[in-house]
């Protein structure tokens, strides 16, 4: 199975500041035939289901604010919130969809400092 | 608009069984592989199972293999999860989720729509 490891477990960032979340996969999730990284990021607010933010490691889902961006390739990935807003308080998960079983990272809780 | 709505959760004794349902609307259900994902109280997300868009293939997490069965009825736009031999470790909110891209046979797509979830509590 592909293990997804997120860091940190939690972080507190001031409003308007940058937040960065890391995700590492235990093996490459870059499919060389199409040069795509099979990595997604989700946001989950309390009492709500997860919401897809980014897929193919860096493609923003329709309607997602451009302060959210994804980067990385192979085994190392980052979700960056360029200017944290109050509504961004949530838990963020990475997920690989390269291989079954599909696996999620443990989550990173983002709070306001 | 796209909607997936889970139902069927409840309280079950250890060793018991339950069937969850997911009603889909707003998209061509028969074109999309569907998934069940669960979240234990205060914990992270755990993928449980998928079923291919035409029902011809499925796969399960090791934690539920041999106990859970995923199925679908494309004529009714319904997804199911039959859960047997339940243990307290199965206590969780169960989400139904849709692949973002049509025609994906197994892995290969993120999940673009999720239901609100249905809570299963396994307790004596």
Short mmCIF file of N, CA and C in Angstrom, two decimals, chain A residues 38 40 42 44 47 49-50 52 55-56 61 93 95 97-102 104, chain B residues 35 37 39 43-45 47 50 59 95 101 107-112 114-116:
data_model
loop_
_atom_site.label_atom_id
_atom_site.label_comp_id
_atom_site.label_asym_id
_atom_site.label_seq_id
_atom_site.Cartn_x
_atom_site.Cartn_y
_atom_site.Cartn_z
N UNK A 38 -0.70 11.68 -9.30
CA UNK A 38 -2.04 11.29 -8.89
C UNK A 38 -2.26 11.65 -7.42
N UNK A 40 -4.29 14.44 -4.74
CA UNK A 40 -5.35 15.41 -4.50
C UNK A 40 -5.25 15.97 -3.09
N UNK A 42 -7.79 17.86 -0.11
CA UNK A 42 -9.16 18.11 0.32
C UNK A 42 -9.13 18.99 1.56
N UNK A 44 -11.60 19.86 4.90
CA UNK A 44 -12.77 19.43 5.66
C UNK A 44 -12.99 20.35 6.85
N UNK A 47 -18.08 19.03 10.84
CA UNK A 47 -19.44 18.65 10.52
C UNK A 47 -19.76 18.61 9.04
N UNK A 49 -18.57 17.22 4.91
CA UNK A 49 -17.73 16.26 4.18
C UNK A 49 -16.51 16.97 3.60
N UNK A 50 -15.52 16.20 3.21
CA UNK A 50 -14.36 16.80 2.55
C UNK A 50 -14.75 17.49 1.24
N UNK A 52 -13.02 18.81 -2.43
CA UNK A 52 -11.85 18.72 -3.30
C UNK A 52 -11.33 20.12 -3.61
N UNK A 55 -6.28 18.74 -7.63
CA UNK A 55 -6.01 17.39 -8.13
C UNK A 55 -4.88 17.47 -9.14
N UNK A 56 -4.38 16.30 -9.56
CA UNK A 56 -3.15 16.25 -10.38
C UNK A 56 -2.04 17.10 -9.73
N UNK A 61 -9.46 22.89 -8.36
CA UNK A 61 -10.84 22.56 -8.70
C UNK A 61 -11.61 23.85 -8.99
N UNK A 93 -6.41 17.29 3.96
CA UNK A 93 -5.93 15.93 3.69
C UNK A 93 -5.36 15.83 2.29
N UNK A 95 -4.35 12.92 -0.68
CA UNK A 95 -4.81 11.58 -1.07
C UNK A 95 -4.10 11.19 -2.35
N UNK A 97 -4.39 8.79 -5.61
CA UNK A 97 -5.36 7.99 -6.37
C UNK A 97 -4.65 7.27 -7.53
N UNK A 98 -3.38 6.98 -7.30
CA UNK A 98 -2.54 6.31 -8.29
C UNK A 98 -2.80 4.81 -8.30
N UNK A 99 -3.08 4.28 -7.10
CA UNK A 99 -3.11 2.84 -6.95
C UNK A 99 -4.09 2.47 -5.85
N UNK A 100 -4.82 1.39 -6.03
CA UNK A 100 -5.71 0.92 -4.99
C UNK A 100 -4.93 0.01 -4.04
N UNK A 101 -5.13 0.13 -2.73
CA UNK A 101 -6.11 0.98 -2.05
C UNK A 101 -5.74 2.45 -2.08
N UNK A 102 -6.74 3.27 -2.39
CA UNK A 102 -6.53 4.70 -2.35
C UNK A 102 -6.28 5.09 -0.89
N UNK A 104 -5.20 8.14 2.18
CA UNK A 104 -5.17 9.53 2.61
C UNK A 104 -4.04 9.75 3.61
N UNK B 35 -17.36 5.30 -4.59
CA UNK B 35 -16.56 4.88 -3.44
C UNK B 35 -17.34 5.06 -2.14
N UNK B 37 -16.11 5.94 1.78
CA UNK B 37 -15.01 6.40 2.62
C UNK B 37 -15.57 6.58 4.02
N UNK B 39 -14.95 7.74 8.32
CA UNK B 39 -14.20 8.59 9.24
C UNK B 39 -14.66 8.28 10.66
N UNK B 43 -11.18 11.20 13.97
CA UNK B 43 -10.05 10.63 13.22
C UNK B 43 -10.04 11.09 11.77
N UNK B 44 -9.10 10.57 11.01
CA UNK B 44 -8.95 10.93 9.62
C UNK B 44 -9.82 10.10 8.69
N UNK B 45 -9.57 10.28 7.40
CA UNK B 45 -10.36 9.61 6.37
C UNK B 45 -9.75 8.26 6.02
N UNK B 47 -10.40 5.27 3.13
CA UNK B 47 -11.11 4.71 1.99
C UNK B 47 -11.54 3.27 2.32
N UNK B 50 -14.39 0.62 -3.56
CA UNK B 50 -14.90 1.23 -4.78
C UNK B 50 -15.61 0.17 -5.60
N UNK B 59 -13.05 -3.25 -5.23
CA UNK B 59 -11.91 -3.53 -4.36
C UNK B 59 -12.20 -2.96 -2.98
N UNK B 95 -19.14 7.95 4.21
CA UNK B 95 -19.41 8.86 3.10
C UNK B 95 -19.46 8.09 1.78
N UNK B 101 -13.90 11.95 -12.69
CA UNK B 101 -13.86 11.74 -14.14
C UNK B 101 -14.65 10.49 -14.48
N UNK B 107 -8.62 2.86 -9.54
CA UNK B 107 -8.03 4.11 -9.08
C UNK B 107 -7.81 4.98 -10.31
N UNK B 108 -7.49 6.26 -10.10
CA UNK B 108 -7.22 7.10 -11.24
C UNK B 108 -7.95 8.42 -11.25
N UNK B 109 -8.79 8.65 -10.21
CA UNK B 109 -9.52 9.91 -10.16
C UNK B 109 -9.70 10.34 -8.71
N UNK B 110 -9.68 11.64 -8.45
CA UNK B 110 -10.04 12.13 -7.11
C UNK B 110 -11.56 12.08 -6.98
N UNK B 111 -12.05 12.50 -5.79
CA UNK B 111 -13.47 12.47 -5.51
C UNK B 111 -14.01 13.89 -5.50
N UNK B 112 -14.92 14.21 -6.41
CA UNK B 112 -15.34 15.60 -6.51
C UNK B 112 -16.65 15.90 -5.79
N UNK B 114 -19.09 14.51 -2.45
CA UNK B 114 -19.27 13.66 -1.29
C UNK B 114 -20.64 13.93 -0.69
N UNK B 115 -21.24 12.89 -0.13
CA UNK B 115 -22.45 13.11 0.64
C UNK B 115 -22.12 13.67 2.02
N UNK B 116 -23.15 13.94 2.78
CA UNK B 116 -22.98 14.44 4.15
C UNK B 116 -22.59 13.34 5.13
#
